[in-house]
Amino acid sequence: MKNIAQQYAPLIQIVDDDFATRLLMRASLEKAGFRVAEAENGLVAVAEFEELQPDAILLDVMMPKLDGFDTCRAIRRHPSGMHTPILMVTGLEDLESIHRSFDSGATDFITKPINWPVLNYRVKYMLRASEAFHDVIDKQKQIQELAFFDHLTGLANRTMFKDSLEILLAESAAEESQLAVLFMDLDRFKTINDTLGHHTGDILLQNVAARINSCIRESDSFSRLKKNESKNYVSRQGGDEFTIMLPRLTNPEDASKVAQRINNALAQSFKIEGHEIFISASIGISIFPLDGTEAEVLMKHADLAMYHAKEKGKNGFQFYKKSLNIKARERLNFENDIRKAVAGEEFELWYQPQVSMQDGRITGAESLTRWNHHILGQVPPSDFIPSIEELGLIVPFTDWVIHQAGKQQLEWQKDGMRPIRVAINISSKNFIQQRLPEKLKRIINDKNVTPCFFEVEITESVLAEQSGETLKILRHLKELGMTISVDDFGTGYSSLMYLKSFPVNSIKIDRFFVKDIINNPQDAAIVQAIIAMAQSLEMTVIAEGIETREQFRMLRDMGCNIGQGYLFSPAIPAKHFARLVQVDNSFYNFK
Ligand code: C2E
Ligand code: MG
Ligand code: MG
């Protein structure tokens, strides 16, 4: 009877046609505490792989029937063999075999004659590396699960919804079919929540979600829905807001039938914990391609239509009409205004401090653009940046930001302020066309600024494109001495693969997760997983949107490196920022 440790020891499969070699390997590995299985050729090894699930494989190169290279390839094609460590046993300095082993997917190689103590260590090292790798992969999976679904209703969350919508829009464009986006808001939900309590409110939202789902499933307007496809077509955007997408409409009027069906379904009262609750909803509808071709625009228009439905009396639905937004003329003015602002008149760059979580010192600043519109007053970036992108003005706009940030660095330097790293936000739109390396290099030379005092903030979508050109640009920026951070992390792809294959220095946890970190264990778990992942990749973690001391303490204890948020300061004009840097050390005393 083996003891427990032996039963759970890693299992190593030896694949070699030579009986004596197998015997020696077995003896050596068992002595080192491993369990061993043998296969006398490649065919046997592949056939037994599924059942054995070895933790690592030692694979001889020269074997009859199936040689080591083909065996390795076959195992790699197996769904659970993708990441199994495979050590190739090759002839001494047989470069050709070493080269072919690598190409067929081997993890490492060892040469014959075998130095036994070295073999044991080689296996141990391989297992250690694979364990670390699996750890990181597990964390990534966890983040994705937590990050894409709404925990209360099980519906898609806004990120998932937007991703699915983008995919469907591309399909609809290719098929030349129509698609509707429904934006739905419950009427008087707040009153119910306030009078009956949050718990009842939560159960009500779950019931509403179920009823919406049943209306969608019954729908005859898009009968070609593939199995399970509808899962991501209904989302809770947060609070009492839901969105629905209906692809492959033959007629936009079909969308109103679904809206009507939802209203009818909600008209029947809900019985929750002894209360009978009546509720209704207002629904706005936008249609692709009539009301827009991009996900964000369609969502915005459906949202606007929803407000219109509310105004017209609740429990109804409205289609978006261009006139609902701004009248065509006013819209034209707005475009002209943006063009003028980009030409350099009304924008201003403000700075929000980034603070070390350890000692409270200011380590950097994020630059954020402010638009002082001559009539509308201060317009928030979330309103004008999408318009800038739509109008194709992102390149001149980014040029302005870079120029401004460089100029500011020089001015601060002249005023004797200690050098501070400034992060600039780079839109993912036309990322390649922005020719960042050339432009940043020029500004650094012109203004005589040290490159390490520039940080470039990109979003995950830039990395997700996986283009060689993007990689080239980022490498170039890094060579110039700049740092790169990934903004709004957690809301997008959250993929380790992207992070690993690009030269990224830090990730910024989106404020959406920080907001509820104290009260929502799920958000806390996401943040903890992101931090662990970043640490294993040796990246710095910046948390956005820290507003309270509790959030600060929790994030610091989780190992977050840098913080940003209203607790320290909102974005402020350059002059005020300089003053803040002067009082620096004594200023943030949040222990
Ligand atoms: P972002 O890059 O994620 O910037 C952080 C946003 O969070 C800023 O909003 C900031 O004012 C806000 N914020 C910071 N701390 C807190 C906090 O404690 N609580 C809350 N509630 N909010 C906080 P802002 O300035 O409205 O900018 C919104 C977005 O617009 C930015 O998100 C960024 O994506 C974009 N943006 C701003 N300036 C530029 C720019 O110059 N170029 C580009 N391409 N995008 C920009
Ligand atoms: Mg940012
Ligand atoms: Mg952000």
XYZ file of C-alpha atoms and ligand atoms in Angstrom:
639
model
C 0.000 0.000 0.000
C 1.400 3.321 -1.062
C 1.256 6.259 1.265
C -0.858 9.308 0.440
C 2.048 11.395 -0.814
C 2.991 8.693 -3.278
C -0.578 8.315 -4.507
C -0.755 11.985 -5.374
C 2.775 12.353 -6.688
C 2.981 13.722 -10.249
C 2.632 11.036 -12.886
C 5.365 10.948 -15.532
C 4.883 8.943 -18.692
C 8.045 7.517 -20.263
C 7.791 6.834 -23.984
C 10.783 4.911 -25.306
C 11.179 1.775 -27.405
C 14.305 0.775 -25.541
C 13.478 -1.388 -22.528
C 16.728 -0.635 -20.695
C 16.313 3.120 -20.989
C 12.764 2.848 -19.634
C 14.006 0.809 -16.703
C 16.712 3.309 -15.811
C 14.420 6.271 -16.210
C 11.769 4.645 -14.056
C 14.274 3.928 -11.286
C 15.620 7.438 -11.356
C 12.227 9.141 -11.405
C 10.693 6.920 -8.727
C 13.619 7.629 -6.487
C 12.904 11.309 -6.913
C 9.327 10.691 -5.729
C 7.407 10.600 -9.023
C 4.901 7.997 -10.204
C 5.794 6.478 -13.536
C 3.919 4.948 -16.476
C 5.626 3.414 -19.480
C 4.782 3.181 -23.153
C 6.937 1.265 -25.574
C 6.115 3.414 -28.570
C 4.342 6.560 -29.708
C 1.104 4.856 -30.734
C 0.647 3.373 -27.257
C 1.469 6.740 -25.679
C -1.169 8.565 -27.719
C -3.764 5.842 -27.124
C -3.227 5.924 -23.352
C -2.961 9.676 -22.988
C -6.675 10.303 -22.418
C -6.966 7.781 -19.612
C -3.601 8.443 -17.954
C -3.588 12.252 -18.114
C 0.101 12.341 -17.160
C 1.518 15.470 -15.548
C 4.539 15.328 -17.846
C 5.887 13.160 -20.659
C 9.439 12.052 -21.471
C 9.497 11.361 -25.162
C 12.221 9.589 -27.118
C 12.816 11.029 -30.555
C 13.895 7.873 -32.371
C 11.139 5.270 -32.271
C 9.662 2.885 -34.832
C 6.003 3.294 -35.935
C 5.325 6.802 -34.694
C 8.444 8.835 -34.014
C 8.769 11.349 -31.154
C 7.898 14.380 -33.284
C 4.629 12.935 -34.587
C 3.741 11.638 -31.127
C 4.287 15.107 -29.708
C 2.104 16.661 -32.395
C -0.677 14.136 -31.768
C -0.684 14.874 -28.046
C -0.752 18.608 -28.665
C -3.831 18.159 -30.822
C -5.578 16.423 -27.936
C -7.843 18.912 -26.084
C -6.227 18.246 -22.720
C -2.739 17.809 -24.129
C -2.245 21.380 -25.218
C -0.282 22.380 -22.147
C 1.153 19.086 -20.861
C 4.906 19.503 -20.364
C 6.761 17.310 -22.876
C 10.496 16.685 -22.523
C 12.142 15.381 -25.700
C 15.050 13.013 -25.379
C 17.407 13.678 -28.274
C 20.863 12.620 -29.341
C 23.750 14.707 -28.087
C 24.031 17.970 -29.972
C 21.656 16.699 -32.612
C 20.575 20.227 -33.592
C 18.245 19.007 -36.279
C 16.222 16.958 -33.737
C 16.242 19.770 -31.223
C 14.918 22.099 -33.861
C 12.217 19.664 -34.988
C 11.214 18.959 -31.363
C 10.556 22.630 -30.865
C 8.468 22.823 -34.028
C 6.359 19.862 -33.029
C 5.417 21.554 -29.741
C 7.813 20.093 -27.162
C 8.349 22.009 -23.933
C 12.043 21.261 -23.463
C 14.716 18.725 -24.433
C 17.420 16.697 -22.775
C 20.280 14.957 -24.557
C 21.464 11.386 -24.362
C 23.467 10.054 -22.599
C 21.288 11.099 -19.731
C 22.682 12.607 -16.594
C 20.162 11.169 -14.106
C 20.191 13.804 -11.349
C 19.823 16.445 -14.062
C 16.866 14.575 -15.554
C 15.022 14.637 -12.227
C 15.572 18.339 -11.867
C 14.601 19.001 -15.467
C 11.246 17.310 -14.808
C 10.754 19.198 -11.570
C 11.493 22.531 -13.208
C 9.097 21.768 -16.006
C 6.315 20.892 -13.584
C 6.894 24.022 -11.568
C 6.646 26.201 -14.660
C 3.493 24.442 -15.806
C 1.892 24.827 -12.391
C 2.496 28.560 -12.427
C 1.100 28.695 -15.921
C -2.082 26.850 -14.938
C -2.508 29.075 -11.932
C -2.538 32.127 -14.123
C -4.898 30.509 -16.642
C -7.335 29.583 -13.836
C -7.319 33.126 -12.553
C -7.989 34.433 -15.989
C -11.005 32.147 -16.404
C -12.314 33.266 -13.054
C -12.001 36.908 -14.016
C -13.838 36.351 -17.245
C -16.710 34.518 -15.635
C -17.065 37.147 -12.977
C -16.673 39.957 -15.439
C -19.202 39.033 -18.116
C -22.398 38.087 -16.312
C -24.686 39.930 -13.964
C -24.639 37.983 -10.707
C -28.171 38.953 -9.674
C -30.087 37.872 -12.777
C -27.592 35.677 -14.587
C -28.120 37.807 -17.688
C -25.217 39.151 -19.705
C -23.732 42.312 -18.241
C -23.110 45.465 -20.221
C -19.665 44.359 -21.385
C -20.883 41.018 -22.648
C -23.880 42.628 -24.281
C -21.816 45.192 -26.113
C -19.369 42.548 -27.326
C -22.188 40.322 -28.601
C -23.857 43.304 -30.226
C -20.683 44.203 -32.069
C -20.390 40.676 -33.402
C -24.022 40.587 -34.484
C -23.724 43.984 -36.135
C -20.867 42.740 -38.255
C -22.960 39.712 -39.200
C -26.012 41.843 -39.940
C -23.933 44.115 -42.143
C -22.616 41.126 -44.067
C -26.097 39.588 -44.422
C -27.661 42.989 -45.038
C -30.241 42.233 -42.387
C -31.793 44.551 -39.817
C -31.336 44.427 -36.077
C -33.129 46.162 -33.209
C -31.754 47.320 -29.886
C -34.307 47.708 -27.094
C -33.457 49.789 -24.063
C -35.833 49.198 -21.201
C -36.184 50.954 -17.864
C -38.682 49.971 -15.190
C -41.131 52.667 -14.161
C -41.197 53.569 -10.461
C -38.742 50.854 -9.498
C -37.079 53.182 -7.038
C -40.319 53.573 -5.094
C -40.663 49.810 -4.770
C -37.078 49.478 -3.661
C -37.474 52.240 -1.089
C -40.761 51.011 0.364
C -40.336 47.228 0.262
C -36.574 47.069 0.688
C -33.619 46.065 -1.467
C -34.117 42.368 -0.924
C -37.592 42.451 -2.474
C -36.280 44.770 -5.176
C -33.606 42.228 -6.060
C -36.101 39.369 -6.301
C -38.326 41.536 -8.471
C -35.432 42.193 -10.858
C -34.785 38.449 -11.083
C -38.437 37.836 -11.932
C -38.466 40.603 -14.501
C -35.378 39.065 -16.113
C -37.138 35.708 -16.353
C -40.206 37.260 -17.968
C -38.140 39.168 -20.517
C -36.349 35.951 -21.373
C -39.594 34.104 -21.953
C -40.810 36.853 -24.303
C -37.628 36.621 -26.323
C -37.769 32.872 -26.617
C -41.356 32.979 -27.855
C -40.419 35.518 -30.435
C -41.114 34.559 -33.987
C -39.315 37.492 -35.489
C -35.908 35.894 -35.450
C -36.569 32.231 -35.775
C -33.048 31.544 -36.954
C -31.581 31.965 -33.479
C -28.975 29.337 -32.908
C -29.064 27.197 -29.794
C -28.061 29.072 -26.633
C -27.496 32.147 -28.708
C -30.106 34.204 -26.904
C -28.096 33.933 -23.704
C -26.111 37.038 -24.475
C -28.911 38.945 -26.146
C -30.562 40.176 -22.987
C -28.581 42.098 -20.428
C -28.967 44.010 -17.240
C -27.064 47.234 -17.673
C -27.209 47.941 -13.965
C -30.007 49.087 -11.646
C -33.382 48.573 -13.291
C -32.170 48.958 -16.865
C -32.256 46.084 -19.322
C -31.234 45.877 -22.967
C -32.224 43.395 -25.616
C -31.024 42.846 -29.148
C -33.144 41.298 -31.850
C -31.164 40.224 -34.878
C -32.387 39.309 -38.351
C -35.565 41.340 -38.322
C -37.594 41.133 -41.471
C -39.471 44.241 -40.489
C -38.647 46.899 -37.863
C -42.258 46.663 -36.723
C -41.453 43.200 -35.377
C -39.362 44.910 -32.712
C -42.452 46.748 -31.514
C -44.266 43.418 -31.239
C -41.579 42.143 -28.900
C -41.728 45.409 -26.920
C -45.479 45.059 -26.657
C -45.135 41.461 -25.571
C -42.715 42.489 -22.815
C -45.088 45.192 -21.630
C -47.941 42.670 -21.555
C -45.855 40.145 -19.669
C -44.909 42.718 -17.049
C -48.524 43.854 -16.693
C -49.338 40.714 -14.731
C -48.575 41.317 -11.083
C -45.582 39.765 -9.322
C -46.073 37.990 -6.009
C -42.965 38.367 -3.926
C -42.634 37.552 -0.241
C -46.290 38.176 0.447
C -46.521 41.385 -1.580
C -48.382 41.785 -4.800
C -46.360 44.132 -6.962
C -47.450 45.921 -10.109
C -44.841 47.258 -12.411
C -44.449 48.574 -15.950
C -41.559 49.514 -18.202
C -40.660 52.111 -20.794
C -38.836 50.846 -23.843
C -36.820 52.671 -26.492
C -35.984 51.049 -29.803
C -33.252 51.775 -32.339
C -32.772 49.948 -35.607
C -29.614 48.966 -37.470
C -28.734 50.346 -40.001
C -31.437 53.034 -39.958
C -30.474 54.721 -36.683
C -26.786 53.946 -36.602
C -24.245 51.329 -37.528
C -22.169 51.173 -34.357
C -23.046 49.465 -31.092
C -22.472 52.520 -28.966
C -24.557 54.760 -31.194
C -27.449 52.303 -31.344
C -27.426 51.934 -27.559
C -27.386 55.683 -27.088
C -30.246 56.158 -29.497
C -32.334 53.410 -27.912
C -31.666 55.034 -24.543
C -32.814 58.419 -25.843
C -35.944 56.846 -27.298
C -36.604 55.254 -23.900
C -36.613 58.704 -22.258
C -39.005 59.847 -24.906
C -41.259 56.886 -24.089
C -41.172 57.880 -20.417
C -42.087 61.456 -21.237
C -45.014 60.331 -23.313
C -46.470 58.444 -20.371
C -45.034 55.282 -18.939
C -45.684 51.680 -19.929
C -44.974 52.299 -23.574
C -42.341 52.082 -26.248
C -40.904 54.508 -28.772
C -38.755 54.189 -31.822
C -35.748 56.461 -32.066
C -36.164 59.249 -34.533
C -33.273 61.411 -35.570
C -35.306 64.425 -34.495
C -35.239 63.111 -30.944
C -31.548 63.715 -30.647
C -30.639 67.174 -31.786
C -32.325 68.685 -34.782
C -30.236 68.284 -37.901
C -29.168 71.898 -37.872
C -28.073 71.908 -34.300
C -26.218 68.725 -34.974
C -24.339 70.398 -37.767
C -23.383 73.197 -35.398
C -22.118 70.697 -32.886
C -19.924 69.136 -35.557
C -18.539 72.502 -36.489
C -17.911 73.253 -32.841
C -15.967 70.041 -32.414
C -13.882 70.809 -35.483
C -13.077 74.236 -34.100
C -12.258 72.855 -30.677
C -9.901 70.307 -32.209
C -8.252 73.135 -34.082
C -7.161 74.216 -30.674
C -9.422 76.754 -29.128
C -11.651 75.363 -26.443
C -9.925 72.282 -25.089
C -7.880 72.219 -21.931
C -5.816 69.393 -20.465
C -6.385 68.726 -16.757
C -4.440 66.410 -14.489
C -5.553 63.871 -11.912
C -2.892 62.716 -9.444
C -1.881 59.070 -9.160
C -0.682 58.184 -5.701
C 1.526 55.450 -4.281
C -0.629 53.229 -2.058
C 2.360 52.648 0.208
C 3.483 56.137 1.150
C 0.913 58.479 -0.353
C 3.382 60.274 -2.632
C 2.234 61.469 -6.014
C 3.833 59.168 -8.577
C 2.176 60.491 -11.689
C -0.850 62.097 -13.258
C -3.447 61.115 -15.802
C -4.198 63.862 -18.257
C -7.902 64.270 -19.026
C -9.293 66.606 -21.650
C -11.881 69.209 -20.708
C -13.996 71.066 -23.241
C -15.268 74.477 -22.325
C -17.966 74.992 -24.902
C -18.805 78.644 -25.533
C -22.528 78.007 -25.006
C -22.971 74.606 -23.395
C -20.284 75.116 -20.726
C -18.120 72.183 -19.721
C -18.938 69.144 -21.893
C -17.771 65.797 -20.446
C -15.317 63.693 -22.515
C -17.791 60.815 -22.648
C -20.003 63.097 -24.769
C -17.461 64.516 -27.172
C -14.838 61.791 -27.627
C -17.218 59.386 -29.416
C -18.233 62.289 -31.701
C -14.601 63.095 -32.406
C -14.085 59.470 -33.350
C -17.169 59.370 -35.545
C -16.160 62.518 -37.358
C -12.739 61.086 -38.132
C -10.970 63.745 -36.081
C -9.183 61.480 -33.645
C -5.732 61.955 -35.190
C -5.624 65.762 -34.946
C -7.204 65.490 -31.489
C -4.545 63.074 -30.220
C -1.897 65.358 -31.724
C -3.299 68.187 -29.658
C -3.225 66.098 -26.448
C 0.379 64.997 -27.021
C 1.505 68.506 -27.818
C -0.263 69.939 -24.800
C 1.104 67.327 -22.397
C 4.649 67.908 -23.678
C 4.328 71.657 -23.386
C 3.044 71.300 -19.851
C 5.960 69.093 -18.837
C 8.334 71.784 -20.052
C 6.488 74.527 -18.160
C 6.470 72.542 -14.946
C 10.147 71.851 -15.379
C 10.839 75.574 -15.745
C 8.843 76.264 -12.581
C 11.101 73.851 -10.725
C 8.514 71.158 -10.112
C 9.928 67.681 -9.641
C 9.399 65.590 -12.799
C 6.131 63.683 -12.819
C 5.027 60.996 -15.203
C 1.993 62.041 -17.236
C -0.338 59.453 -18.727
C -2.149 60.281 -21.921
C -5.269 58.482 -23.095
C -5.078 57.094 -26.587
C -8.293 56.223 -28.362
C -8.461 52.711 -29.764
C -10.003 54.133 -32.914
C -7.464 54.280 -35.735
C -4.736 53.398 -33.270
C -2.213 52.657 -35.993
C -2.913 55.837 -37.949
C -2.100 57.967 -34.934
C 1.625 57.356 -35.527
C 2.389 57.704 -31.841
C 6.100 56.848 -31.786
C 7.011 59.511 -34.369
C 4.881 62.124 -32.707
C 5.958 61.430 -29.160
C 9.581 61.337 -30.231
C 9.239 64.727 -31.833
C 7.590 66.281 -28.806
C 10.224 64.785 -26.511
C 12.978 66.304 -28.632
C 11.248 69.655 -29.088
C 10.385 70.103 -25.440
C 13.415 68.326 -24.086
C 11.296 66.079 -21.884
C 12.584 62.773 -20.515
C 10.653 59.962 -22.244
C 10.084 57.999 -19.059
C 7.822 60.823 -17.981
C 5.262 59.803 -20.578
C 2.853 56.953 -20.104
C 0.542 55.825 -22.861
C -2.896 54.538 -21.811
C -4.497 52.173 -24.261
C -7.560 49.979 -23.925
C -7.748 46.230 -24.171
C -9.444 46.450 -27.546
C -6.188 47.752 -29.040
C -4.384 44.620 -27.870
C -7.269 42.348 -28.788
C -6.782 43.113 -32.451
C -3.534 41.200 -32.122
C -1.992 42.995 -35.027
C 1.698 42.904 -35.740
C 1.586 46.599 -36.494
C 0.228 47.353 -33.013
C 2.957 45.270 -31.449
C 5.542 47.189 -33.454
C 4.187 50.520 -32.281
C 4.104 49.476 -28.628
C 7.630 48.063 -28.816
C 8.811 51.244 -30.405
C 7.246 53.326 -27.624
C 8.913 51.152 -25.050
C 12.262 51.449 -26.787
C 11.865 55.195 -26.651
C 11.596 54.790 -22.868
C 7.887 55.288 -22.356
C 5.612 53.099 -20.268
C 2.362 51.547 -21.405
C -0.723 50.910 -19.334
C -3.978 49.154 -20.127
C -6.965 51.301 -19.178
C -10.384 50.169 -17.905
C -9.094 46.656 -17.280
C -11.777 44.117 -16.439
C -14.482 45.591 -18.615
C -13.210 44.170 -21.871
C -11.437 41.036 -22.877
C -9.349 40.678 -19.704
C -7.190 38.269 -21.527
C -3.876 37.154 -20.234
C -2.751 36.208 -23.706
C -2.951 39.784 -24.906
C -1.129 41.067 -21.876
C 1.581 38.472 -22.143
C 2.360 39.064 -25.756
C 2.581 42.855 -25.566
C 5.089 45.029 -23.709
C 2.666 46.324 -21.082
C 3.900 47.873 -17.804
C 0.738 48.373 -15.843
C -2.989 47.743 -15.782
C -5.677 50.070 -14.513
C -8.573 48.414 -12.749
C -11.781 49.994 -13.946
C -13.638 52.198 -11.495
C -16.736 50.050 -12.029
C -15.140 47.308 -9.869
C -13.699 49.678 -7.286
C -17.083 51.323 -6.740
C -18.657 48.389 -4.892
C -15.539 46.648 -3.695
C -16.519 47.006 -0.030
C -20.072 45.682 -0.320
C -19.868 43.332 -3.247
C -17.722 40.253 -2.616
C -17.858 39.409 -6.300
C -16.235 42.701 -7.285
C -13.672 42.226 -4.525
C -12.909 38.771 -5.908
C -12.430 40.150 -9.412
C -10.074 42.825 -8.166
C -8.125 40.318 -6.102
C -7.799 38.011 -9.109
C -6.683 40.847 -11.376
C -4.039 41.907 -8.859
C -2.765 38.332 -8.507
C -2.602 37.979 -12.260
C -0.785 41.281 -12.681
C 1.701 40.340 -9.991
C 2.490 37.056 -11.668
C 3.171 38.992 -14.863
C 5.220 41.551 -12.915
C 2.977 44.437 -13.816
C 2.004 47.451 -11.751
C -1.647 47.730 -10.718
C -3.405 51.103 -10.700
C -6.892 51.330 -9.205
C -9.209 53.977 -10.618
C -12.084 55.763 -8.923
C -11.047 55.430 -5.263
C -13.521 57.580 -3.359
C -13.378 56.366 0.236
C -10.773 55.454 2.804
C -12.297 51.980 3.102
C -11.751 51.363 -0.592
C -8.211 52.721 -0.288
C -7.335 50.429 2.622
C -8.847 47.362 1.057
C -7.029 47.920 -2.243
C -3.750 48.635 -0.480
C -4.072 45.432 1.554
C -4.826 43.480 -1.607
C -1.473 44.603 -2.990
C -2.537 47.349 -5.366
C 0.405 49.649 -6.125
C -1.055 52.953 -7.236
C -4.388 54.690 -6.650
C -6.348 57.364 -8.435
C -9.680 58.879 -7.456
C -11.680 61.645 -5.864
C -10.420 60.590 -2.417
C -7.098 62.134 -3.422
C -8.249 64.653 -5.997
C -10.333 64.927 -9.162
C -8.656 66.117 -12.358
C -7.534 69.731 -11.867
C -5.903 72.446 -13.992
C -2.122 72.248 -14.442
C -1.367 75.091 -12.032
C -3.350 73.539 -9.200
C -1.686 70.233 -9.862
C 1.760 71.830 -9.469
C 0.702 73.166 -6.084
C -0.490 69.735 -5.046
C 2.882 68.229 -5.926
C 4.617 70.797 -3.719
C 2.677 69.837 -0.585
C 2.851 66.203 -1.632
C 4.262 64.208 1.292
C 2.231 65.579 4.128
C -0.877 65.740 2.022
C -2.010 62.140 1.755
C -1.811 60.646 5.137
C -4.161 57.722 4.777
C -2.699 55.032 6.892
P -10.585 57.109 -18.133
O -9.333 57.160 -18.936
O -10.921 55.803 -17.516
O -10.450 58.244 -17.028
C -10.907 58.180 -15.740
C -12.231 58.869 -15.573
O -12.708 58.626 -14.272
C -12.152 60.387 -15.710
O -13.386 60.831 -16.256
C -12.034 60.822 -14.252
O -12.419 62.150 -14.021
C -12.963 59.839 -13.606
N -12.671 59.644 -12.192
C -11.469 59.670 -11.597
N -11.572 59.415 -10.269
C -12.880 59.215 -10.021
C -13.625 58.903 -8.818
O -13.093 58.752 -7.727
N -14.972 58.749 -8.958
C -15.613 58.897 -10.170
N -16.931 58.739 -10.206
N -14.929 59.202 -11.299
C -13.587 59.355 -11.243
P -13.483 61.887 -17.424
O -12.451 62.950 -17.279
O -14.905 62.265 -17.534
O -13.063 61.024 -18.693
C -13.858 59.973 -19.168
C -13.153 59.176 -20.218
O -12.940 59.963 -21.402
C -11.749 58.707 -19.810
O -11.850 57.553 -19.056
C -11.103 58.490 -21.150
O -11.454 57.244 -21.666
C -11.747 59.558 -22.023
N -10.812 60.684 -22.159
C -10.613 61.755 -21.360
N -9.640 62.561 -21.851
C -9.202 61.978 -22.984
C -8.197 62.307 -23.955
O -7.477 63.311 -23.864
N -8.037 61.453 -25.020
C -8.802 60.317 -25.145
N -8.592 59.525 -26.200
N -9.741 59.971 -24.249
C -9.927 60.789 -23.179
Mg -7.507 56.668 -18.757
Mg -10.103 54.140 -16.935
